Coordinates of C-alpha atoms and ligand atoms in Angstrom, one line a residue:
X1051 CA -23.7 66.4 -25.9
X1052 CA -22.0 66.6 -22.5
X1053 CA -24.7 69.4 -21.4
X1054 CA -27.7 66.8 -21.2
X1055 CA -25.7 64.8 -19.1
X1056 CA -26.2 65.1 -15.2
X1057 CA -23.1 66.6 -13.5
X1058 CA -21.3 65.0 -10.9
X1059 CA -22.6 66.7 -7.7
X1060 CA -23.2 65.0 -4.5
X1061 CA -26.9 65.0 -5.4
X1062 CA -26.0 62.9 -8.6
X1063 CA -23.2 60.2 -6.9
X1064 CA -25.7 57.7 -6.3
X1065 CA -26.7 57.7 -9.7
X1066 CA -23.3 57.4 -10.6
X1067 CA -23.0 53.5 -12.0
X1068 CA -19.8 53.3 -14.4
X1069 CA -17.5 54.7 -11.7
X1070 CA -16.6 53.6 -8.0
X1071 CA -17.9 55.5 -5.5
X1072 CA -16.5 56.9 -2.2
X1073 CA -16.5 54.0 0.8
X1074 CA -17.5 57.0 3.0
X1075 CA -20.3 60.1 2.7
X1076 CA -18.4 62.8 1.5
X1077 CA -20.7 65.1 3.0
X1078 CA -20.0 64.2 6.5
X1079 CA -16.1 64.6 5.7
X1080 CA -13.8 66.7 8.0
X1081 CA -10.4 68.6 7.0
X1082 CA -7.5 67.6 8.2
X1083 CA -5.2 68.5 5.0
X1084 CA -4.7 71.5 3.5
X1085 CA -3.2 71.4 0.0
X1086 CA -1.6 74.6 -1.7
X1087 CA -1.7 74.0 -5.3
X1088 CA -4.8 71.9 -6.4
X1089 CA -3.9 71.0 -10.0
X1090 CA -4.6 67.4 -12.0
X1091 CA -1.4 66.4 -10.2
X1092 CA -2.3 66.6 -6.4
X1093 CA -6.0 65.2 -7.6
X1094 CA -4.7 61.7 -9.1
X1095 CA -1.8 61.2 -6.7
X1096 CA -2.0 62.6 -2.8
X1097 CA -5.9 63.1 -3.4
X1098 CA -6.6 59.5 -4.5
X1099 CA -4.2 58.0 -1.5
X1100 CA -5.8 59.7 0.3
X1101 CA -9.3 59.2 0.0
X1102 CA -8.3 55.1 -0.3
X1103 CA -6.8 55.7 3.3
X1104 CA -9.3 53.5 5.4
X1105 CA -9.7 56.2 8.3
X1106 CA -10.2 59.2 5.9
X1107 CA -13.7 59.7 7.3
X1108 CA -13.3 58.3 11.1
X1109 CA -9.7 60.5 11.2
X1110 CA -11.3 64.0 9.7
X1111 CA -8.3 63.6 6.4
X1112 CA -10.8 65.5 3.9
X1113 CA -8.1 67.9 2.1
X1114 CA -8.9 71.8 1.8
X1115 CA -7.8 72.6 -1.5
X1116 CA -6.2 75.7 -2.3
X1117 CA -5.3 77.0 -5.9
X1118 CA -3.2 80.0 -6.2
X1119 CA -4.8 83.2 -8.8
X1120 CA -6.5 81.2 -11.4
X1121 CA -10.0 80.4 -10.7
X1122 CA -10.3 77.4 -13.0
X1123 CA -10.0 74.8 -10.4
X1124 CA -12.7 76.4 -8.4
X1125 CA -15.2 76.6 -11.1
X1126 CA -14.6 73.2 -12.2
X1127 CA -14.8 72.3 -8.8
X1128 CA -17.0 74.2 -6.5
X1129 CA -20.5 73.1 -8.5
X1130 CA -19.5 69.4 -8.3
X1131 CA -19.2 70.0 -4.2
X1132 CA -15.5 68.5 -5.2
X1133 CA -16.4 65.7 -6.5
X1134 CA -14.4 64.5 -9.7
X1135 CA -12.9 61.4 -11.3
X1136 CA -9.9 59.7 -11.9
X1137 CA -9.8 57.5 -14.3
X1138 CA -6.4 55.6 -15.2
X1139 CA -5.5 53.6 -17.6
X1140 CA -2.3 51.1 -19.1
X1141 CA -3.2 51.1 -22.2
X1142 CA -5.8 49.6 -24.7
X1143 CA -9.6 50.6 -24.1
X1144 CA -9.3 49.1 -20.9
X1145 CA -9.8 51.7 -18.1
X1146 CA -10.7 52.3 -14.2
X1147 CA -12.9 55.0 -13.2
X1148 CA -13.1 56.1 -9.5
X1149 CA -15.3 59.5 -8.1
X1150 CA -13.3 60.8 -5.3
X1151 CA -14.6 62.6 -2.3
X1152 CA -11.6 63.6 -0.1
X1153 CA -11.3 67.3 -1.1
X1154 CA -13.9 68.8 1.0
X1155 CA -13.1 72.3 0.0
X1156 CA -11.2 74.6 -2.7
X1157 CA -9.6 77.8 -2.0
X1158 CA -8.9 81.0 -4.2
X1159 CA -5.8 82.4 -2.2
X1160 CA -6.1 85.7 -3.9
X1161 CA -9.6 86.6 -3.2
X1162 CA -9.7 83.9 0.1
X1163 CA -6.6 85.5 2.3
X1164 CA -8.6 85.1 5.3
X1165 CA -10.3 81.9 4.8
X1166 CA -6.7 80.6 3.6
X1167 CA -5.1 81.7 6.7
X1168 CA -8.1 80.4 8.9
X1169 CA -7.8 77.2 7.2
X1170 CA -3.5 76.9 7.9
X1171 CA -3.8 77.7 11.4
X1172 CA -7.1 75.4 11.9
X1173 CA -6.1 73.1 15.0
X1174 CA -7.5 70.2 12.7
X1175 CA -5.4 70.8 9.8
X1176 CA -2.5 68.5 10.9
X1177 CA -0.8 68.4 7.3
X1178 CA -0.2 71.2 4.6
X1179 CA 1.3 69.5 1.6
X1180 CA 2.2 71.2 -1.4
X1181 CA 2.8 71.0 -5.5
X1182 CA 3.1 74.1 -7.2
X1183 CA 6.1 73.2 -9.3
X1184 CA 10.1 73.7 -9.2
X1185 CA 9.5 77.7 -9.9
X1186 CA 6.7 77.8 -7.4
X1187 CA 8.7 78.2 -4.3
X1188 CA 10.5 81.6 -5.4
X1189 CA 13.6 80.2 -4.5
X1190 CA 17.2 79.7 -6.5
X1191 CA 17.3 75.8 -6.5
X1192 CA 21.0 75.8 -6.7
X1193 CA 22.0 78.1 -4.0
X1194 CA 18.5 77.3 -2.1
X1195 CA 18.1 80.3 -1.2
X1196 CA 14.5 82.4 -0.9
X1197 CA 13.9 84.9 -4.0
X1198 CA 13.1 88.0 -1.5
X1199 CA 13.2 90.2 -4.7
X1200 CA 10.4 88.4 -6.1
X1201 CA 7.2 90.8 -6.3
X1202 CA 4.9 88.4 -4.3
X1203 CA 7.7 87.2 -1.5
X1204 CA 9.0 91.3 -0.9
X1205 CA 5.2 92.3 -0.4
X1206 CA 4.9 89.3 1.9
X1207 CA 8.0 89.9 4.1
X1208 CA 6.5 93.2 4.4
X1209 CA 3.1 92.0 5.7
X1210 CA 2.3 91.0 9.5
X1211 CA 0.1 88.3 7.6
X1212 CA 1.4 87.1 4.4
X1213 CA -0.3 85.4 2.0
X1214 CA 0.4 85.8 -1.5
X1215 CA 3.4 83.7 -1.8
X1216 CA 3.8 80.0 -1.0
X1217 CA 6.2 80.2 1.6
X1218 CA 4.4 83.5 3.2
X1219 CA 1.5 81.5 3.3
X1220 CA 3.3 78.9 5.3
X1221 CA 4.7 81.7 7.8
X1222 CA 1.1 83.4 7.9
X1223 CA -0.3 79.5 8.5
X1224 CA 2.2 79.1 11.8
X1225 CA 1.9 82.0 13.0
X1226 CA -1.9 82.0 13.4
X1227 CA -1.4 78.5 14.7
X1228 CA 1.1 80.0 17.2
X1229 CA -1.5 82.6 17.9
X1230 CA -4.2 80.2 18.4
X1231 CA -2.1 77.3 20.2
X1232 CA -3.0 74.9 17.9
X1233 CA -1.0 71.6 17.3
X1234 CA 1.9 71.3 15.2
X1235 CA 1.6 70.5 11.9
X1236 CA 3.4 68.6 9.0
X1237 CA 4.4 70.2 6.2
X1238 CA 4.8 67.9 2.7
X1239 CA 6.8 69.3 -0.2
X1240 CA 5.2 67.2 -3.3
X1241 CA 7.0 68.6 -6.0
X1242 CA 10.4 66.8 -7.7
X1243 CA 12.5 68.5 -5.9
X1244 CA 15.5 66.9 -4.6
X1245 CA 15.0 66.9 -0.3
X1246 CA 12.1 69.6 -0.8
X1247 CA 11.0 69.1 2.8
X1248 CA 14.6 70.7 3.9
X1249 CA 14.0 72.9 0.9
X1250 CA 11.4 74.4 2.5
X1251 CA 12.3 74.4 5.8
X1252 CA 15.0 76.5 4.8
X1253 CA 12.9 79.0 3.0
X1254 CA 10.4 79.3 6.2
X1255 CA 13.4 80.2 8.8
X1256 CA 15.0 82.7 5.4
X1257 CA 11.3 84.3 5.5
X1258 CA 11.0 84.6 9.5
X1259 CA 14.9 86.2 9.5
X1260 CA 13.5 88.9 6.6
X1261 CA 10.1 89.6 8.3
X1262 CA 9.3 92.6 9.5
X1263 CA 6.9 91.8 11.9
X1264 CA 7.7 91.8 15.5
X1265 CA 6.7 88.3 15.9
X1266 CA 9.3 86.9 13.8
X1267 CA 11.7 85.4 16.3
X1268 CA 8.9 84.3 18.4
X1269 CA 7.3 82.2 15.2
X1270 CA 10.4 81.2 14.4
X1271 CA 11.0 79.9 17.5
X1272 CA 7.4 77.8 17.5
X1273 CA 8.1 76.4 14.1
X1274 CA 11.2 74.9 14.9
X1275 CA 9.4 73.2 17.8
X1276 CA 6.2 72.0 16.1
X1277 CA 6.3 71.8 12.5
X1278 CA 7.8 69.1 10.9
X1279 CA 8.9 69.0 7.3
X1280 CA 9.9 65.4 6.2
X1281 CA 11.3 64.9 2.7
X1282 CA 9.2 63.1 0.6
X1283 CA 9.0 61.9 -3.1
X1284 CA 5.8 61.9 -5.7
X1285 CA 5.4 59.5 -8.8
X1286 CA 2.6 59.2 -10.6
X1287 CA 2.3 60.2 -14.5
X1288 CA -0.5 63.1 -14.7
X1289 CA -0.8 64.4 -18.3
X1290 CA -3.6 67.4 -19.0
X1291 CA -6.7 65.8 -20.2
X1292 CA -7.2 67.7 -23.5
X1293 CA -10.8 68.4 -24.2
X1294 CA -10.8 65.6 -26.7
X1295 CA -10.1 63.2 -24.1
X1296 CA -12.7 64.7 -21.7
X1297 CA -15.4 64.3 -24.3
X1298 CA -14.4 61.1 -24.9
X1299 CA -13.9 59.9 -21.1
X1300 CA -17.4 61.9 -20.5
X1301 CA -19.4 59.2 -23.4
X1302 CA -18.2 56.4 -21.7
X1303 CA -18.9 57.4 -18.1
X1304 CA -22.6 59.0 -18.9
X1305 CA -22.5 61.9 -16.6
X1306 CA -20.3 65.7 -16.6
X1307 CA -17.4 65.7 -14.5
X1308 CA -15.5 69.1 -15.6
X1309 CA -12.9 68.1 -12.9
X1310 CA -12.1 64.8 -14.4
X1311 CA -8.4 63.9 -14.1
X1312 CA -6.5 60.6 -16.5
X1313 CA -3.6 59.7 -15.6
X1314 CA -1.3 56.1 -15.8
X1315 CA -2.0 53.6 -13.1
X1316 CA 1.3 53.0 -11.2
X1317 CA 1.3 55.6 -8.4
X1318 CA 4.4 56.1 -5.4
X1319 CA 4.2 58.2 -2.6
X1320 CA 7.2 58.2 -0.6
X1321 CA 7.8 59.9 2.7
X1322 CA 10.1 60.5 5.8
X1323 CA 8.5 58.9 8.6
X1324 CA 8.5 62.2 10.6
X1325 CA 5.0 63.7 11.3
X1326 CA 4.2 65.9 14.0
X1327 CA 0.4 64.8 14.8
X1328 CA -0.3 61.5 12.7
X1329 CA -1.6 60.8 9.1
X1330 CA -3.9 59.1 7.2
X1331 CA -3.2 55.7 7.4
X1332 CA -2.3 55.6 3.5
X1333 CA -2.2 51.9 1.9
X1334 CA 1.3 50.4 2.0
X1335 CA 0.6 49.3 -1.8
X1336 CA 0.3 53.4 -2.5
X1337 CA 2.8 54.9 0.2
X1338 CA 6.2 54.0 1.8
X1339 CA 7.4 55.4 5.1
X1340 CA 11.6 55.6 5.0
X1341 CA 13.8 56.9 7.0
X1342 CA 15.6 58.3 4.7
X1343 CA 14.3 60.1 1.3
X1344 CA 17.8 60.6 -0.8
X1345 CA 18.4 57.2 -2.5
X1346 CA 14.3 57.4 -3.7
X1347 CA 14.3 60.6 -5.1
X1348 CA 18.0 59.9 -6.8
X1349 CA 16.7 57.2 -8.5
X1350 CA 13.5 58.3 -9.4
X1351 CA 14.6 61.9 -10.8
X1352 CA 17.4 60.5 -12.7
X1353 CA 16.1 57.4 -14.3
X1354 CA 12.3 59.0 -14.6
X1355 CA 12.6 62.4 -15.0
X1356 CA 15.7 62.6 -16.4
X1357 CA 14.7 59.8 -19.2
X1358 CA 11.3 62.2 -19.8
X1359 CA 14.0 65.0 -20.2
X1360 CA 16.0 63.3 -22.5
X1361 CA 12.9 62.0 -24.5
X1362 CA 11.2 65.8 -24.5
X1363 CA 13.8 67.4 -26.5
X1364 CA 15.0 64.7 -28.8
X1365 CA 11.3 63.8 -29.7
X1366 CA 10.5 67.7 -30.0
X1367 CA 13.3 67.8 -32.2
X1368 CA 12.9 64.7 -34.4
X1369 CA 9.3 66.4 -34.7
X1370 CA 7.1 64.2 -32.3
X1371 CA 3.9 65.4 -30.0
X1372 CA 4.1 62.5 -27.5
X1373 CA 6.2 60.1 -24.7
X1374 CA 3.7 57.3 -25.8
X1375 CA 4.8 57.9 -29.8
X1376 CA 8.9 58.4 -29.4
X1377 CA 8.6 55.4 -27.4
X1378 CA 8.2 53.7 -30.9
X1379 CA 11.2 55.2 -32.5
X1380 CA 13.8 52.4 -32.4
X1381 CA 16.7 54.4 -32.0
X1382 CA 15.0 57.2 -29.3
X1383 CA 14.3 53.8 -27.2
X1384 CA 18.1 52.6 -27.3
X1385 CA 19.2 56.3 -26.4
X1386 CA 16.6 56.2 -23.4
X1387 CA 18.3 52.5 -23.0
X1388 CA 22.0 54.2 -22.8
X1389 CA 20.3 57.3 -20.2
X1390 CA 19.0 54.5 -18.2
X1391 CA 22.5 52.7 -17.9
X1392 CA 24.5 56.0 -17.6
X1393 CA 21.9 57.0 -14.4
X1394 CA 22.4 54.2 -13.1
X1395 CA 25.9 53.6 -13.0
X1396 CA 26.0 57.2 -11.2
X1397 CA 23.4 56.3 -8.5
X1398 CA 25.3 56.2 -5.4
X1399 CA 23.1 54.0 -3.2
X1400 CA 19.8 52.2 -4.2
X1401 CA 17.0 52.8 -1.8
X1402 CA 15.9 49.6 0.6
X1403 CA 13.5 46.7 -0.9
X1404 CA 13.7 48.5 -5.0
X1405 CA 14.5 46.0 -7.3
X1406 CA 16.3 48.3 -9.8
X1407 CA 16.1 45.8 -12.8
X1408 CA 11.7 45.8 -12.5
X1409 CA 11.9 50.0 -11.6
X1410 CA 14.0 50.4 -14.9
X1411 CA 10.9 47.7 -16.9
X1412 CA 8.4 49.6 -15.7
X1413 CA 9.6 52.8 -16.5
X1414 CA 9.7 51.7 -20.4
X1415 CA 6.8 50.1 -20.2
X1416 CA 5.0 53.7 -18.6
X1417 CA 6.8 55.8 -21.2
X1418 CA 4.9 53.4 -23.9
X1419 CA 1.5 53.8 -22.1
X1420 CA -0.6 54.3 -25.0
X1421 CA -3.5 55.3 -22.8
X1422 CA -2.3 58.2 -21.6
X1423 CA -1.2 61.0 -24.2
X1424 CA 1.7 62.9 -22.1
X1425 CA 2.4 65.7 -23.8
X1426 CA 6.4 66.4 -25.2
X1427 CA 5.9 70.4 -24.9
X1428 CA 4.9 69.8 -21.2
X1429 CA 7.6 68.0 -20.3
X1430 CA 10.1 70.5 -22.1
X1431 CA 8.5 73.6 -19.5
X1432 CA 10.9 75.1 -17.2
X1433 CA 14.2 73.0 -18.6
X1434 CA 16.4 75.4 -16.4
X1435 CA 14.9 74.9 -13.4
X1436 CA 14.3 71.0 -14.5
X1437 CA 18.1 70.0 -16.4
X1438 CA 20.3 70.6 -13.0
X1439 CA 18.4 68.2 -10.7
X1440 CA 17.9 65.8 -12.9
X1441 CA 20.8 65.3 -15.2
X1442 CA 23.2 68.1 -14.1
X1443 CA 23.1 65.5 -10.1
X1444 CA 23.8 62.0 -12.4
X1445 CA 26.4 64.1 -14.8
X1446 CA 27.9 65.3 -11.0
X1447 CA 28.5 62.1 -9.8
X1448 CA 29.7 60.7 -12.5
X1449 CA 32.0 63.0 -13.6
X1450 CA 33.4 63.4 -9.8
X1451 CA 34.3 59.1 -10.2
X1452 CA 36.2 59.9 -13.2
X1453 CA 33.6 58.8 -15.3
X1454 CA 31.6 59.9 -18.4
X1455 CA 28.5 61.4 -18.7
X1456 CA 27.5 61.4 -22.6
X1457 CA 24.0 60.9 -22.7
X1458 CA 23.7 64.3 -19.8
X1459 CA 25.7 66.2 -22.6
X1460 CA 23.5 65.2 -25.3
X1461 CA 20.4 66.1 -23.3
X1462 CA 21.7 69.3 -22.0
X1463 CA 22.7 70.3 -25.7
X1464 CA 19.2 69.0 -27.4
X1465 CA 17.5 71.5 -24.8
X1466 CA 19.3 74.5 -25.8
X1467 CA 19.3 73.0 -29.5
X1468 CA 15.4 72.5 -29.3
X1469 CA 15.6 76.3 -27.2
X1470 CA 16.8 77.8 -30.4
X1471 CA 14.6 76.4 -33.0
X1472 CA 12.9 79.5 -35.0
X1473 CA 9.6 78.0 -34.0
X1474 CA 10.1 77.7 -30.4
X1475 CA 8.0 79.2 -27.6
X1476 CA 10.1 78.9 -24.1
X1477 CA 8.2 77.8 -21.7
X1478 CA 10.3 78.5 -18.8
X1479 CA 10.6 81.1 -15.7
X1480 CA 13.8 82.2 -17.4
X1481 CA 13.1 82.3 -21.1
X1482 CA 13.9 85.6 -21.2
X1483 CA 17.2 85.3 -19.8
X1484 CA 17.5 82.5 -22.1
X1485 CA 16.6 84.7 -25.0
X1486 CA 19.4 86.9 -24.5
X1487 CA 22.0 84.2 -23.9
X1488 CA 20.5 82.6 -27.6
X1489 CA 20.7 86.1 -29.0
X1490 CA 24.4 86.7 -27.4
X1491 CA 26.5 84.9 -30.1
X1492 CA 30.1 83.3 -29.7
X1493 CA 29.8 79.5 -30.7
X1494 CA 28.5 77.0 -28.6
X1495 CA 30.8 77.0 -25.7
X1496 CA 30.2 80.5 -25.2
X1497 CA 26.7 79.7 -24.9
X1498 CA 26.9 76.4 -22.9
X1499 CA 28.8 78.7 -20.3
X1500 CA 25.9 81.4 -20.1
X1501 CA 23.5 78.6 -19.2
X1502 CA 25.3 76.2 -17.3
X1503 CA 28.6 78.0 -16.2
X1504 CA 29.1 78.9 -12.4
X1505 CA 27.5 82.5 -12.9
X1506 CA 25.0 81.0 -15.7
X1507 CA 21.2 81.1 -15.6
X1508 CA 21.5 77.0 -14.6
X1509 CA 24.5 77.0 -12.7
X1510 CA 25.9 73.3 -12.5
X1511 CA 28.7 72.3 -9.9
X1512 CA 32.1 72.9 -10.3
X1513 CA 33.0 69.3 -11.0
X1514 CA 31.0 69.7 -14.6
X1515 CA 32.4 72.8 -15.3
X1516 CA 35.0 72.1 -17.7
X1517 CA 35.4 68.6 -19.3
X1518 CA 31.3 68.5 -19.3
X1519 CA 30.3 71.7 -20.4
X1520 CA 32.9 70.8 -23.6
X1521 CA 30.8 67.9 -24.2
X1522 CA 27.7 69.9 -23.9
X1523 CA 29.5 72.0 -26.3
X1524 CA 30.2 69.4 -28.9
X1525 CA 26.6 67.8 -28.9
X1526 CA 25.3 71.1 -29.2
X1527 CA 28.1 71.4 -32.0
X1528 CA 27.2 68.0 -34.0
X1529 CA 23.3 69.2 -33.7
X1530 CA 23.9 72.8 -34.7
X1531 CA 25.8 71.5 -37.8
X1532 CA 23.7 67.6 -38.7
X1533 CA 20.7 67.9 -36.9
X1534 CA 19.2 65.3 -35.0
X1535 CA 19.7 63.0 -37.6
X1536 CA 23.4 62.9 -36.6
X1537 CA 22.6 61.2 -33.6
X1538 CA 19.6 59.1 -35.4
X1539 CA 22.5 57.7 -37.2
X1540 CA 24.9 56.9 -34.2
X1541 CA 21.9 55.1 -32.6
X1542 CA 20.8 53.0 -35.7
Ligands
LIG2938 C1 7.7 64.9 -15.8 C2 7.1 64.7 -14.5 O1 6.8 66.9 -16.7 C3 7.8 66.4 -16.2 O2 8.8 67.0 -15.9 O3 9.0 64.3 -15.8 O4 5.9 65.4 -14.3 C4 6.7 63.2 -14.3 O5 5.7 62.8 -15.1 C5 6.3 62.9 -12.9 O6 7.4 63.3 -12.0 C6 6.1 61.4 -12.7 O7 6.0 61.1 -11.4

């Protein structure tokens, strides 16, 4: 049915009636943003702040989107000249619909190199912001360290203008800029990565020290004067919309939109006050400016992310698809209950004007949004890159006060437990690494130590490495031998 419909196009917006519309002509917007990595994330979260921002049109913030080697985005995209919608919803029928216009552009970095590096070094692109995931960055997250084995970074160092990987494009971006003498520029690490502004920082200046070109010092020398990269942290729930949903979604709105994202309503963009040449002047209701990132992202990855950790592999295991459905399993929603006190009690410092006791409500009440069906297999992607920033930091801090850290043992041995089920596809950078250490035998400890020991393939800090990684041994134990009934029954 969808092909009779009129696609969303700028020659169709104004004929678009169930749907906001952008305050501004999206035709007439400039770029001042590039974005590496335009997935349904980035297009319901920094898009959408964006293109609220009241000076998106008089300040040129239109956002050049760039997508890595898939060309998915770009055909969903390019034929709708960007438009698409995001529609959010908190259950019920009830839903908000709003065409966006603030991408003014998307990229294919493997057949654009040049336009990609025209549009970095651009002296009106005064932000490149970033989400291509944890394993995006080809770094180790534990030693933070740049992966200059990795196939696309080693053919990168090697290049006088890399391109291919994310933080050769970066390099490639300042150094044209340098060439050029364009303005500084602002770099924003959107990914939950804990300080991935520093991250990334640190992966630029391990780049310029590997790089074989002649200019290294010299670029290396003009990004520490003009880029800044302040720490920031993203939350927003995002889910895929299935096609089912799309269909759906398309009825109701009466016109084709093959870019349409859903996602919940609450959205938080937190960020470092530290920009090199200005931003968008972003609502305060959608982004705060701090001084200091840590206490946000502590919270928010341990209570959040960790609790969707925790929820992905016991619901997986106890044989559910969705948040929205193990939500309604009494005894899943007092083990998130007992995650939620145990992150808490290792939080160290609570981030300036957040009311813990209303962040902790709403987080059970988004984990129960109906209207949005997030996924428990997506979730469960990349556990080893995932588990040590999110529950290996609140088992850390815990564990250094003397404390105990259950509920991180249970969740670190319903991963591997969930890991080894016959049926299991890994999702994850390192399932095959994973796959051997399942394969290796021993018992559980011996196991627990290839993941998470010291020299494991998740490496968690010393403090956990002996009382904790027995606990992680035991869960796994109790699951191995009474399945996730066992703990069923201890919750009940
Ligand atoms: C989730 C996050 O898939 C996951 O790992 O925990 O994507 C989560 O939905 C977002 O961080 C919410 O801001």
């Amino acid at each position: 049915m969808s092909a009779e419909l009129s696609r969303l196009s700028r020659r169709t917006l104004s004929g678009v009636t169930t749907a906001a519309r952008p305050a501004y002509d999206p035709a007439g917007l400039a770029t001042g943003i590039v974005h590496l990595g335009i997935g349904a994330f980035h297009r319901a979260h920094q898009a959408a702040m964006t293109d609220a921002a009241p000076d998106v049109a008089d300040s040129g913030w239109g956002i050049a989107g760039v997508t890595q080697r898939s060309t998915d985005v770009v055909d969903r995209m390019r034929p709708q000249d960007c438009l698409y919608t995001v529609v959010t919803r908190n259950g019920g029928d009830q839903l908000d619909a709003r065409v966006l216009g603030s991408v003014t552009s998307v990229l294919h970095a493997a057949s654009q190199p040049d336009a990609l590096l025209a549009a970095l070094s651009a002296p009106a692109t005064r932000i490149i912001s970033t989400t291509v995931t944890e394993k995006g960055y080809a770094a180790t997250l534990s030693s933070r360290t740049l992966m200059t084995g990795s196939p696309l970074v080693a053919r990168d160092l090697a290049d006088p203008q890399p391109h291919r990987s994310v933080v050769g494009q970066l390099v490639g971006g300042f150094a044209g800029r340098a060439d050029r003498g364009a303005p500084g520029v602002t770099v924003l690490c959107c990914d939950n990565v804990p300080r991935g502004g520093d991250l990334l920082r640190d992966l630029c200046v391990q780049f310029l020290e590997h790089w074989s070109s002649s200019r290294a010092t010299e670029v290396a020398s003009w990004v520490s004067r003009h880029v800044r990269f302040p720490n920031t942290l993203v939350d927003r729930i995002v889910p895929g919309t299935t096609a089912a949903d799309a269909q759906a979604l398309t009825r109701r709105l009466g016109y084709r939109d093959d870019a349409l994202v859903s996602a919940e309503r609450y959205g938080l963009w937190v960020i470092e006050d530290d920009f090199a040449v200005g931003h968008p002047r972003w609502s305060a209701n959608d982004v705060r400016l701090v001084k200091d990132i840590q206490p946000w992202s502590e919270v928010k990855l341990r209570l959040l992310n960790g609790g969707h950790s925790l929820l992905s592999y016991v619901g997986l295991l106890d044989g559910r698809e969705t948040v929205s459905e193990v939500m309604r399993v009494a005894w899943i929603r007092r083990l998130l209950d007992a995650w939620l006190d145990e992150a808490t009690r290792s939080l160290c410092e609570l981030p300036d004007g957040l009311d813990l006791a209303t962040y902790r409500d709403q987080i059970v009440s988004r984990f129960a949004n109906d209207g949005i069906a997030y996924r428990l297999d997506k979730v469960a992607s990349d556990g080893s890159l995932k588990l040590p920033t999110r529950v290996g930091s609140t088992a850390s801090d815990l564990m250094a006060d003397g404390a105990t850290a259950h509920v991180a043992a249970l969740t670190l041995a319903a991963w591997l437990h969930y890991a080894e089920q016959p049926g299991t596809v890994l999702d994850d950078p390192n399932a095959d690494h994973i796959g051997e250490a399942l394969g290796a035998g021993g018992g559980s400890r011996a196991l627990v130590e290839r993941l998470f020991g010291s020299h494991g393939i998740a490496p968690l800090p010393a403090v956990l490495q002996d009382g904790f990684l027995d606990d992680v041994a035991t869960a796994l134990n109790t699951l191995r031998s009474r399945g996730i009934s066992a703990i069923a029954r201890l919750m009940a």
